[in-house]
mmCIF file with all atom_site columns, N, CA and C in Angstrom:
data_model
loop_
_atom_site.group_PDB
_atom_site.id
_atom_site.type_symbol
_atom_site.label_atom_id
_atom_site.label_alt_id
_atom_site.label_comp_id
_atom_site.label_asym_id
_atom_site.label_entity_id
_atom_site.label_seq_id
_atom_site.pdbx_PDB_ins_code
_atom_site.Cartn_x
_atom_site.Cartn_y
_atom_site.Cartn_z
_atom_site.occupancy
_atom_site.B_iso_or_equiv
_atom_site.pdbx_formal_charge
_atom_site.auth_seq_id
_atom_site.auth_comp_id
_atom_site.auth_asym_id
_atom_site.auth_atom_id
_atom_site.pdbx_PDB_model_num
ATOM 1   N N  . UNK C 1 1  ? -35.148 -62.204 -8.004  1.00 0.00 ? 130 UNK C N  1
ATOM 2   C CA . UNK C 1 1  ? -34.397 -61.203 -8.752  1.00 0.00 ? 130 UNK C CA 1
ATOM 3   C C  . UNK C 1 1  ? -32.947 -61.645 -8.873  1.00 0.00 ? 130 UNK C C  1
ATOM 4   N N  . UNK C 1 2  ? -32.506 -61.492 -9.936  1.00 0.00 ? 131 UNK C N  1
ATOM 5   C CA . UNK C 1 2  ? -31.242 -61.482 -10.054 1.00 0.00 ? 131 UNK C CA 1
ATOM 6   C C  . UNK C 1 2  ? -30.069 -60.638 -9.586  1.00 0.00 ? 131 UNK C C  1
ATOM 7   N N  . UNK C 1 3  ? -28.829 -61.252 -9.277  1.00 0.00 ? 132 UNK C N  1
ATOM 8   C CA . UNK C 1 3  ? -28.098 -59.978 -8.550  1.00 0.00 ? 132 UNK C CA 1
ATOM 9   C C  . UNK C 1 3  ? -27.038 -60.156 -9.219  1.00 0.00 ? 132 UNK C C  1
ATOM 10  N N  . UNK C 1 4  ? -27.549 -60.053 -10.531 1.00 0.00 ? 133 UNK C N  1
ATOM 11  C CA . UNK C 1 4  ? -26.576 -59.617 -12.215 1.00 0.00 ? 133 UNK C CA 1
ATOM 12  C C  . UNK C 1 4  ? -26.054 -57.802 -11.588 1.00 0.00 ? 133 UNK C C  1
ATOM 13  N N  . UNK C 1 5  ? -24.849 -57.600 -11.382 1.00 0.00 ? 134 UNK C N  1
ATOM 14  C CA . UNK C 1 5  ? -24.546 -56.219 -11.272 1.00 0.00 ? 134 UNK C CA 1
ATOM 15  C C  . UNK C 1 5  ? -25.087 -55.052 -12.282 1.00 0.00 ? 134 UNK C C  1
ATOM 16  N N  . UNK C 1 6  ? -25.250 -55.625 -13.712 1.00 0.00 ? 135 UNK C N  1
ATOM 17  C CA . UNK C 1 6  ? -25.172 -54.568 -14.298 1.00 0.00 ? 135 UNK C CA 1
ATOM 18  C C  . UNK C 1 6  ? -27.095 -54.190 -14.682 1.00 0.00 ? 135 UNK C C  1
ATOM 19  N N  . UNK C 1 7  ? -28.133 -55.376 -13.633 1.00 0.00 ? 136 UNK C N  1
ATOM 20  C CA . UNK C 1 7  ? -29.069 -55.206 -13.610 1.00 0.00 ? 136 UNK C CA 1
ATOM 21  C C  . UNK C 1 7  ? -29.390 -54.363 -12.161 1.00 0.00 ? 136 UNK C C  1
ATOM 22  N N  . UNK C 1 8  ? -28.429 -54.468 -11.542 1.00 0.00 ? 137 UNK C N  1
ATOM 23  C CA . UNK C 1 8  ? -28.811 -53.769 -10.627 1.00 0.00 ? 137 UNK C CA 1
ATOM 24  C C  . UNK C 1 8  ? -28.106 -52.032 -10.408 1.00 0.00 ? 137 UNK C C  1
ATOM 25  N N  . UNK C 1 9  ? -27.685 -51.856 -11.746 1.00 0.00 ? 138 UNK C N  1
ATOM 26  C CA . UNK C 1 9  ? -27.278 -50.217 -12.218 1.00 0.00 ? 138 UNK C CA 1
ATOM 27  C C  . UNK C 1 9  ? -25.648 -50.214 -11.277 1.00 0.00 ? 138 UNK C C  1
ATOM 28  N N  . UNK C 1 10 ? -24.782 -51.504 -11.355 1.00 0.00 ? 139 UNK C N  1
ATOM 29  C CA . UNK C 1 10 ? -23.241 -51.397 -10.899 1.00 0.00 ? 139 UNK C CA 1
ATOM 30  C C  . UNK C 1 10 ? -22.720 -52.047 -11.839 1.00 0.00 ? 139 UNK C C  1
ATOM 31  N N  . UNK C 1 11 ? -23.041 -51.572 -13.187 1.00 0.00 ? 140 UNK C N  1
ATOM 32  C CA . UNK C 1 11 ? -21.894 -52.359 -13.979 1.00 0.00 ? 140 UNK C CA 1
ATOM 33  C C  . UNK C 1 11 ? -20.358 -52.211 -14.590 1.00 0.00 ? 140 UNK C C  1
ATOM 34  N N  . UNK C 1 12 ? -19.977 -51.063 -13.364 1.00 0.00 ? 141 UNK C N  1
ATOM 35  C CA . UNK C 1 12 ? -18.491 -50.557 -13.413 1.00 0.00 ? 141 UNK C CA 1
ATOM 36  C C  . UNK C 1 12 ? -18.133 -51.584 -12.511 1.00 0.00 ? 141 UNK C C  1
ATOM 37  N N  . UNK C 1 13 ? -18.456 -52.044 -11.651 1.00 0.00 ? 142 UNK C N  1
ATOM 38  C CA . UNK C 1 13 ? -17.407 -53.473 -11.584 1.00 0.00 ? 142 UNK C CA 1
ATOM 39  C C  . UNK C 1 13 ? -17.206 -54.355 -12.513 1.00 0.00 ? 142 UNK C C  1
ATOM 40  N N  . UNK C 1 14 ? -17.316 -54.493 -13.426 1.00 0.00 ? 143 UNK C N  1
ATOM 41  C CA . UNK C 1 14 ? -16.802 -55.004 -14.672 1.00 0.00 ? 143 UNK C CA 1
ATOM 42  C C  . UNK C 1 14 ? -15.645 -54.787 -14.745 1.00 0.00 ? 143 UNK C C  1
ATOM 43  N N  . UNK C 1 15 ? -15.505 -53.166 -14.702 1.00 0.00 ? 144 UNK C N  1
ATOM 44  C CA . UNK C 1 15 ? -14.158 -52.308 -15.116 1.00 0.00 ? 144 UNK C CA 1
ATOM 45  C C  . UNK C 1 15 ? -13.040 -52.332 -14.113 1.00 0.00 ? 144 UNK C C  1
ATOM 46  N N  . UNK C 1 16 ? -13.347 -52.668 -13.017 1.00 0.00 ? 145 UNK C N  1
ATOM 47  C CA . UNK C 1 16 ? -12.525 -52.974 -11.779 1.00 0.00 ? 145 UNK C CA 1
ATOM 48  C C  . UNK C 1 16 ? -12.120 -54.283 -11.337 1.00 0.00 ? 145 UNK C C  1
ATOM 49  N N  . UNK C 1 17 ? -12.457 -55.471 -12.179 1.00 0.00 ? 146 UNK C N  1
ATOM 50  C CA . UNK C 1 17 ? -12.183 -56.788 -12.026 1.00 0.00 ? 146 UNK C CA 1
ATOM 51  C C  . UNK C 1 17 ? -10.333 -56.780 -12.706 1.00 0.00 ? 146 UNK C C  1
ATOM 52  N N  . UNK C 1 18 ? -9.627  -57.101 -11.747 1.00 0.00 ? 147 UNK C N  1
ATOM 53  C CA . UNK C 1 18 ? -8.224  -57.701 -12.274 1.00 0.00 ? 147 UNK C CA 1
ATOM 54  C C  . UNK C 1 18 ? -8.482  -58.646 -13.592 1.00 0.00 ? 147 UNK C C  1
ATOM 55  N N  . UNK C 1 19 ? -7.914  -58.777 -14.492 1.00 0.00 ? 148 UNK C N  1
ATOM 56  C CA . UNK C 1 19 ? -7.544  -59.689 -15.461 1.00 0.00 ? 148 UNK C CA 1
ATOM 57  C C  . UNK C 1 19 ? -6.351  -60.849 -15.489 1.00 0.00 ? 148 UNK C C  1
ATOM 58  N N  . UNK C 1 20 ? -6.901  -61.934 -15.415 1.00 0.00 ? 149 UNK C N  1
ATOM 59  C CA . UNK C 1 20 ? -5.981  -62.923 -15.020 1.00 0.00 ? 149 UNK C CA 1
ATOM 60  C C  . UNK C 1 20 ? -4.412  -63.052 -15.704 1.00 0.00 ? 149 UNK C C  1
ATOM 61  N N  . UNK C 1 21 ? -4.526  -62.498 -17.346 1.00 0.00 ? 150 UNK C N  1
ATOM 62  C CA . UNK C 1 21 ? -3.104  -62.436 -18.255 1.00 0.00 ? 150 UNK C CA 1
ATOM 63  C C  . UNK C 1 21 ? -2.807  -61.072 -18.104 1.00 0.00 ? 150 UNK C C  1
ATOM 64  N N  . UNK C 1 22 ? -1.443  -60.692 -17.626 1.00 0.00 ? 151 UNK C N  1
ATOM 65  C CA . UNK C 1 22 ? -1.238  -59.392 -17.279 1.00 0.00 ? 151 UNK C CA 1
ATOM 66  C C  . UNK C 1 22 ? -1.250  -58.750 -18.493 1.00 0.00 ? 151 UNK C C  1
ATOM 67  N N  . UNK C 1 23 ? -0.858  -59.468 -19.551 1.00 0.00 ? 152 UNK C N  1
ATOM 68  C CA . UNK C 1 23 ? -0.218  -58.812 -21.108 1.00 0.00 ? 152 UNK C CA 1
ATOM 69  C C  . UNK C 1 23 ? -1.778  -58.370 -21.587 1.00 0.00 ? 152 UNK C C  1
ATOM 70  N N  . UNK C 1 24 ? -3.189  -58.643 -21.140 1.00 0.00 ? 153 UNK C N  1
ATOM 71  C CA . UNK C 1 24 ? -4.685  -58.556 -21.124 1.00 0.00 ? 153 UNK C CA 1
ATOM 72  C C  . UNK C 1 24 ? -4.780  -57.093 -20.538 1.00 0.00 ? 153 UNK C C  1
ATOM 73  N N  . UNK C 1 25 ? -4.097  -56.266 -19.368 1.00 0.00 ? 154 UNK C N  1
ATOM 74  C CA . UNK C 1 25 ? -4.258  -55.319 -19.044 1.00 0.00 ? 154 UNK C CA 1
ATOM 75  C C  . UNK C 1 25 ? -4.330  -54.303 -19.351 1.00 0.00 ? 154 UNK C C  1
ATOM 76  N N  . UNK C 1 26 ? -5.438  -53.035 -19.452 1.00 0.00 ? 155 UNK C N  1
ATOM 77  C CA . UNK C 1 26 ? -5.746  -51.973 -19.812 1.00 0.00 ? 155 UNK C CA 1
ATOM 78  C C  . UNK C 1 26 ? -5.534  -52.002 -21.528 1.00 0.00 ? 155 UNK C C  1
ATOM 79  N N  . UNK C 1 27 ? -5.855  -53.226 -22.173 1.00 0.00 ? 156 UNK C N  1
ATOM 80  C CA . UNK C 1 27 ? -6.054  -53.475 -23.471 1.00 0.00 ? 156 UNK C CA 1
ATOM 81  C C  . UNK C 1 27 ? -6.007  -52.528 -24.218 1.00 0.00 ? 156 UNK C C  1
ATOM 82  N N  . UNK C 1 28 ? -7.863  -52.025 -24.287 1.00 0.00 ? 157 UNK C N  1
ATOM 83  C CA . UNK C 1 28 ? -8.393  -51.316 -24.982 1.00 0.00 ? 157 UNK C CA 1
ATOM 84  C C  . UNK C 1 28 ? -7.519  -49.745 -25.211 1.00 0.00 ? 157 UNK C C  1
ATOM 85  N N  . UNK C 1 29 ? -7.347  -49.253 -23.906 1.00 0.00 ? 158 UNK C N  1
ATOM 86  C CA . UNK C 1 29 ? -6.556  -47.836 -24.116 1.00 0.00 ? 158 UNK C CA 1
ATOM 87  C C  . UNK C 1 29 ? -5.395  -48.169 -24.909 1.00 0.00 ? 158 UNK C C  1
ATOM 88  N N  . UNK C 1 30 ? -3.957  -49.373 -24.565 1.00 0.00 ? 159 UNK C N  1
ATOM 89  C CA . UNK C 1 30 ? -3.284  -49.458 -25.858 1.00 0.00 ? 159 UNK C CA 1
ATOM 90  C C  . UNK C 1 30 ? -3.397  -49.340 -26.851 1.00 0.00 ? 159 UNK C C  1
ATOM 91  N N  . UNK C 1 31 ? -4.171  -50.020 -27.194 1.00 0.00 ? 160 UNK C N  1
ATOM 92  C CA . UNK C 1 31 ? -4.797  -50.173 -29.024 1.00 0.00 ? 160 UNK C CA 1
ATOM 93  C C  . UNK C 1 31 ? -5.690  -48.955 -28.842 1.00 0.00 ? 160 UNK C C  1
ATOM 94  N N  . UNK C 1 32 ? -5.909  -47.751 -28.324 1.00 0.00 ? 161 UNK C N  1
ATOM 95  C CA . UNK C 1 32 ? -6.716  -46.757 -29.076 1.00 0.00 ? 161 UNK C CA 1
ATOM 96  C C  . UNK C 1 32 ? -5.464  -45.924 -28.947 1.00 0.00 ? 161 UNK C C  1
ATOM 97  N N  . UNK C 1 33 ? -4.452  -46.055 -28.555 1.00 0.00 ? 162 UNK C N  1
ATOM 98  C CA . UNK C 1 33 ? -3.070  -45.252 -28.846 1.00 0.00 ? 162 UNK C CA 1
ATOM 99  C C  . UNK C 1 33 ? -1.962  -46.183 -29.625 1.00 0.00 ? 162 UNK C C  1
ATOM 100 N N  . UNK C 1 34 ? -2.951  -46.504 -30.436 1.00 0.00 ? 163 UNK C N  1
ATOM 101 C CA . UNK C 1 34 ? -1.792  -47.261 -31.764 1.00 0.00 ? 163 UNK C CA 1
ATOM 102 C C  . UNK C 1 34 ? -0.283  -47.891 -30.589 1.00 0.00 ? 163 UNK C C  1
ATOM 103 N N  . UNK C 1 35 ? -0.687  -48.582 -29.211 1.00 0.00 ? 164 UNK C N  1
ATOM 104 C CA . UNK C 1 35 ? 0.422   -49.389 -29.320 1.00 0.00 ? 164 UNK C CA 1
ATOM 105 C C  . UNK C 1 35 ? 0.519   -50.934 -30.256 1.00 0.00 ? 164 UNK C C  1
ATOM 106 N N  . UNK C 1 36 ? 1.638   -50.611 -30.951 1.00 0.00 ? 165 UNK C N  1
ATOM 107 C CA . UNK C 1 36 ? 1.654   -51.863 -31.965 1.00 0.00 ? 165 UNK C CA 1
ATOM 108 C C  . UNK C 1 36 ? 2.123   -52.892 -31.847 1.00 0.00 ? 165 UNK C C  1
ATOM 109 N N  . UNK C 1 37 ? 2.489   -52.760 -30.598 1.00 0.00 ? 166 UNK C N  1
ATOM 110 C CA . UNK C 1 37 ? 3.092   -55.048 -30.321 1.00 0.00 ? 166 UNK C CA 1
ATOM 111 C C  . UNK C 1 37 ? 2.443   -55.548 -29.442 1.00 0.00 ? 166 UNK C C  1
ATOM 112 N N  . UNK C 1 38 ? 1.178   -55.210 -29.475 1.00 0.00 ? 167 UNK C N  1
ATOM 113 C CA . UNK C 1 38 ? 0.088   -55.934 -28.677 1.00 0.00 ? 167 UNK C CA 1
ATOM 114 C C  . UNK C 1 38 ? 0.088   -57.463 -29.799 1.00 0.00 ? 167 UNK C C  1
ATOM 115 N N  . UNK C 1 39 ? 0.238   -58.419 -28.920 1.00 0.00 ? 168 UNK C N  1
ATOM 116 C CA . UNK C 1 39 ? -0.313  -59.456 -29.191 1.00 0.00 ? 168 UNK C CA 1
ATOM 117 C C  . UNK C 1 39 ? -1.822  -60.200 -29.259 1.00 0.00 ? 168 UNK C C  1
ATOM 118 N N  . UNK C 1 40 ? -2.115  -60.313 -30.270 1.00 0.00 ? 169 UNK C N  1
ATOM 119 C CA . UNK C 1 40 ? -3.714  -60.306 -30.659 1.00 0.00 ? 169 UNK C CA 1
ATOM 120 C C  . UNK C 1 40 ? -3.672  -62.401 -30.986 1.00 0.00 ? 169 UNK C C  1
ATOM 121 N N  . UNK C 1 41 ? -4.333  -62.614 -30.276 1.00 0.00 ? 170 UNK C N  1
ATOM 122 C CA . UNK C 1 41 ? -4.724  -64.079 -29.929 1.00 0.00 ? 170 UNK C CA 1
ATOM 123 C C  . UNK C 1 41 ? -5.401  -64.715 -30.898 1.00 0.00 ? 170 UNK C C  1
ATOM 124 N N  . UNK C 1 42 ? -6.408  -63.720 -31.567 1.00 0.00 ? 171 UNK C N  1
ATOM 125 C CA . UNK C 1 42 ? -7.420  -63.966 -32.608 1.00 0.00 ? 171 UNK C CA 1
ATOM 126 C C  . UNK C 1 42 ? -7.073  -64.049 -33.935 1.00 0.00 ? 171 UNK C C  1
ATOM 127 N N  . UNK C 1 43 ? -5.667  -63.186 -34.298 1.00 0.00 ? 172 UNK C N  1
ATOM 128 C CA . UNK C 1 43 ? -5.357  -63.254 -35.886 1.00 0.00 ? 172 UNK C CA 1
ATOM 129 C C  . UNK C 1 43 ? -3.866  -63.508 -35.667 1.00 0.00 ? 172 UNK C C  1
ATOM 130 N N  . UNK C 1 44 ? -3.579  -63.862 -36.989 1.00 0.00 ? 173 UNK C N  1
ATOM 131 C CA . UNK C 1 44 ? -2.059  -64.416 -37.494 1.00 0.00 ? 173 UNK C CA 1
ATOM 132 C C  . UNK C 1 44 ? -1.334  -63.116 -38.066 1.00 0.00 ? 173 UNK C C  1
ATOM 133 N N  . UNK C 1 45 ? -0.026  -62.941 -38.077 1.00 0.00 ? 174 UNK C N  1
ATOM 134 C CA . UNK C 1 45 ? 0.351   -61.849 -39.186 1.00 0.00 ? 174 UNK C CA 1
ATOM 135 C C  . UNK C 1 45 ? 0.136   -62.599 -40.258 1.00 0.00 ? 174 UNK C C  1
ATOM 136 N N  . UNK C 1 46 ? 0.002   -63.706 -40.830 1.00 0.00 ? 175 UNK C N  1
ATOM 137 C CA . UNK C 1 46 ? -0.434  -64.016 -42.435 1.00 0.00 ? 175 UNK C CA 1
ATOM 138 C C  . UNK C 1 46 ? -2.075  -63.078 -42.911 1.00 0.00 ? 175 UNK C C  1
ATOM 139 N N  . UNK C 1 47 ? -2.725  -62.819 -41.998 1.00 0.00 ? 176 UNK C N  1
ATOM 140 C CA . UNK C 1 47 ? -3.950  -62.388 -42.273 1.00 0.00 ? 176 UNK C CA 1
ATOM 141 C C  . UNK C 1 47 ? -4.104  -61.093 -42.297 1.00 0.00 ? 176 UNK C C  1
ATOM 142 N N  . UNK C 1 48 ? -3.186  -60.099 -42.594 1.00 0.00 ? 177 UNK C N  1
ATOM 143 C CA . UNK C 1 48 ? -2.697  -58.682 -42.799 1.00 0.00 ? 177 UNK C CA 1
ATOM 144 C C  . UNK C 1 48 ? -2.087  -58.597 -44.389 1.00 0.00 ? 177 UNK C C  1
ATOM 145 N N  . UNK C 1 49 ? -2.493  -58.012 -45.042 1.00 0.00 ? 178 UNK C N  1
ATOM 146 C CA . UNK C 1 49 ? -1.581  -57.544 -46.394 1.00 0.00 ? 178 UNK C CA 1
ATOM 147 C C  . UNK C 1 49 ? -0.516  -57.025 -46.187 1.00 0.00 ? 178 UNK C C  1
ATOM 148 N N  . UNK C 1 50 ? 0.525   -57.320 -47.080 1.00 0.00 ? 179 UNK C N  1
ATOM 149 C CA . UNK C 1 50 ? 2.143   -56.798 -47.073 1.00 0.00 ? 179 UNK C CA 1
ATOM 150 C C  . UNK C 1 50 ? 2.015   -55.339 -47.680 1.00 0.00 ? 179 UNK C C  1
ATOM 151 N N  . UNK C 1 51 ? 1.700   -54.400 -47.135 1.00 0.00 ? 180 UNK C N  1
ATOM 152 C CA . UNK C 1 51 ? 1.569   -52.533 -47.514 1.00 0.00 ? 180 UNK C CA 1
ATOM 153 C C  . UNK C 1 51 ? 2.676   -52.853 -48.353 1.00 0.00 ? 180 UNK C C  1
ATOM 154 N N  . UNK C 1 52 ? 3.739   -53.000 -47.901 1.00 0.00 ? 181 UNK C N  1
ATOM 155 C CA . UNK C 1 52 ? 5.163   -52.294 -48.336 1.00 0.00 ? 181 UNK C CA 1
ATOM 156 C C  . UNK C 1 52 ? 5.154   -52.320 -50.028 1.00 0.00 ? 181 UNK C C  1
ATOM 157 N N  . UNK C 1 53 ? 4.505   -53.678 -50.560 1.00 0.00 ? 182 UNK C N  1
ATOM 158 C CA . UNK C 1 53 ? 4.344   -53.843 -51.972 1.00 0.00 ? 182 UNK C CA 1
ATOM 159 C C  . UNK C 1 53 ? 3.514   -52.451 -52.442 1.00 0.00 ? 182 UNK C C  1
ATOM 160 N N  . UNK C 1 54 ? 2.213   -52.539 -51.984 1.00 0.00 ? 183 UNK C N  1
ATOM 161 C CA . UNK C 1 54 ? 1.097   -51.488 -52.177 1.00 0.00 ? 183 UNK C CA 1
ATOM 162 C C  . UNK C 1 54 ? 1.899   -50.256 -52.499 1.00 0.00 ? 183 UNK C C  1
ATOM 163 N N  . UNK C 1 55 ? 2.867   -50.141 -51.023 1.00 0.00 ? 184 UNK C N  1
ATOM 164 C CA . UNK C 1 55 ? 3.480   -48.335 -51.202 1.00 0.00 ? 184 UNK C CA 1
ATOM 165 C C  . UNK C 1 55 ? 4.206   -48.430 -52.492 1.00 0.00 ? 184 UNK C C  1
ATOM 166 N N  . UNK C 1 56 ? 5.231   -49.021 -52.878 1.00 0.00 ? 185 UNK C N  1
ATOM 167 C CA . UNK C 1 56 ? 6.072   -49.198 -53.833 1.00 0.00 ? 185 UNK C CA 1
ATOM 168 C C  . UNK C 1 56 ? 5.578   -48.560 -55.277 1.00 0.00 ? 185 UNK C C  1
ATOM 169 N N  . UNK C 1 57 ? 4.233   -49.232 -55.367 1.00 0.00 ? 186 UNK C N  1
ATOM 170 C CA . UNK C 1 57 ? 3.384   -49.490 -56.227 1.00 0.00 ? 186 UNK C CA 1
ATOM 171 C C  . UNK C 1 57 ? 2.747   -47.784 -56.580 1.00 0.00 ? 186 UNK C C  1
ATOM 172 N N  . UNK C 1 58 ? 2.762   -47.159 -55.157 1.00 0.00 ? 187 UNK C N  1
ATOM 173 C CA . UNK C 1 58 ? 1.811   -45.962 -55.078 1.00 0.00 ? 187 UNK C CA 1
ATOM 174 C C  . UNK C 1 58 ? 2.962   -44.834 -55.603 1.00 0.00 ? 187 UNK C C  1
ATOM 175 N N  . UNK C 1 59 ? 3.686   -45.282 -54.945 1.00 0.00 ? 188 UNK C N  1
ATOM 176 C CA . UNK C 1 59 ? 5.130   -44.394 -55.085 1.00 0.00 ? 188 UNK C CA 1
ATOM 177 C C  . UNK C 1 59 ? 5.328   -44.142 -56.795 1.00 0.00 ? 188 UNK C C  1
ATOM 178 N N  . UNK C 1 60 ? 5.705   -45.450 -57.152 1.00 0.00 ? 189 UNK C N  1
ATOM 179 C CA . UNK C 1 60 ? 5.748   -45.310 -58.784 1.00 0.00 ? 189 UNK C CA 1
ATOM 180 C C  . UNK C 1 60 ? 4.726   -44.848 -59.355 1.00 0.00 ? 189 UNK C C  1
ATOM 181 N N  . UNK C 1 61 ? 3.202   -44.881 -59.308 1.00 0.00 ? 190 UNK C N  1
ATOM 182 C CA . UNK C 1 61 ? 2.603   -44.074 -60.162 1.00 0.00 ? 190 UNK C CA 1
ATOM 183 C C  . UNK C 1 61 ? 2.642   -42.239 -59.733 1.00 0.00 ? 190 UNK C C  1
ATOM 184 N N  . UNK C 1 62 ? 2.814   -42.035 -58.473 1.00 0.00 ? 191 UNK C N  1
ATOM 185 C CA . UNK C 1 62 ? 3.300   -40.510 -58.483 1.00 0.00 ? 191 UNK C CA 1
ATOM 186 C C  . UNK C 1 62 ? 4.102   -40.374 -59.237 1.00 0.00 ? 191 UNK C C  1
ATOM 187 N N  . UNK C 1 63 ? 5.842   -40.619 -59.604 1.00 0.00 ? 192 UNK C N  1
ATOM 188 C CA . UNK C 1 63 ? 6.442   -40.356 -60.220 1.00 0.00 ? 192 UNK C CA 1
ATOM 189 C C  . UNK C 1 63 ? 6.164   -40.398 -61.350 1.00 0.00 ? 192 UNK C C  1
ATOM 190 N N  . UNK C 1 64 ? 5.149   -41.215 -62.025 1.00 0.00 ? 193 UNK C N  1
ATOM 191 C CA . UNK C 1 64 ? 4.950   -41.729 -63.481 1.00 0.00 ? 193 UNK C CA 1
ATOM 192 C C  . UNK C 1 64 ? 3.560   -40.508 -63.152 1.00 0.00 ? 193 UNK C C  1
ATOM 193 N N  . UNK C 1 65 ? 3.283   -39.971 -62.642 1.00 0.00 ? 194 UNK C N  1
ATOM 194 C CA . UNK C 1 65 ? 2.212   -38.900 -63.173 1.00 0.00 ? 194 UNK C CA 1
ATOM 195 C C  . UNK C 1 65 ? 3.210   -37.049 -62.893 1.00 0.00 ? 194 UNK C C  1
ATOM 196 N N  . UNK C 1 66 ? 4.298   -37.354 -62.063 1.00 0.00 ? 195 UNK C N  1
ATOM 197 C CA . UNK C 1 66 ? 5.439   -36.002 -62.119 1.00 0.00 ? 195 UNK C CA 1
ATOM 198 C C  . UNK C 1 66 ? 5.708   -35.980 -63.230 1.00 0.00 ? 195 UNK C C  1
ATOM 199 N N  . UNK C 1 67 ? 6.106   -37.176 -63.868 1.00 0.00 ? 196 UNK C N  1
ATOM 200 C CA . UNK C 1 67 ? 6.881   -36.796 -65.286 1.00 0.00 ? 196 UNK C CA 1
ATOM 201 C C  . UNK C 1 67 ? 6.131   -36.621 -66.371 1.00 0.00 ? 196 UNK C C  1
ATOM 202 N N  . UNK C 1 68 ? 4.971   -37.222 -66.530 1.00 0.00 ? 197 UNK C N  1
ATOM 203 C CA . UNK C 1 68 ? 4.266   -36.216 -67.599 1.00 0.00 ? 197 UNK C CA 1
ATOM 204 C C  . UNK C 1 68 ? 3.445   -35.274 -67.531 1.00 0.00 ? 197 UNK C C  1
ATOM 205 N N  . UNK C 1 69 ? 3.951   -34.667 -65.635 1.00 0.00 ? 198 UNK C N  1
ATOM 206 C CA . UNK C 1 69 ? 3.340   -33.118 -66.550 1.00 0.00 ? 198 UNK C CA 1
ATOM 207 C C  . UNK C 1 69 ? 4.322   -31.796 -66.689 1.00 0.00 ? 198 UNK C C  1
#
């Protein structure tokens, strides 16, 4: 038999193992409270769209639909 923890119904030690990069710690709860300067290892800021154009964009057609009515 294996003495895989999470075969043997303890797989909350998972959740109790230290993480070797401190900036790695309690991850998940950051990012489900929108902290936003988490450093993400996996993507670039090039691989995000520039909103700010988008809003600009959104902004002007509200006004261009205020004024003709």
């Amino acid at each position: 038999m294996q003495s895989d923890p999470r075969i043997l119904g303890n797989a909350d030690v998972f959740e109790n193992y230290k993480y070797a990069d401190s900036g790695g710690l309690n991850f998940y709860e950051r990012y489900v409270q929108f902290y936003t300067t988490l450093a993400w290892g996996w993507v670039n800021d090039s691989d995000f769209q520039n909103l700010s154009k988008v809003k600009r964009v959104q902004d002007s057609l509200k006004i261009r639909r205020v004024l003709k009515e």
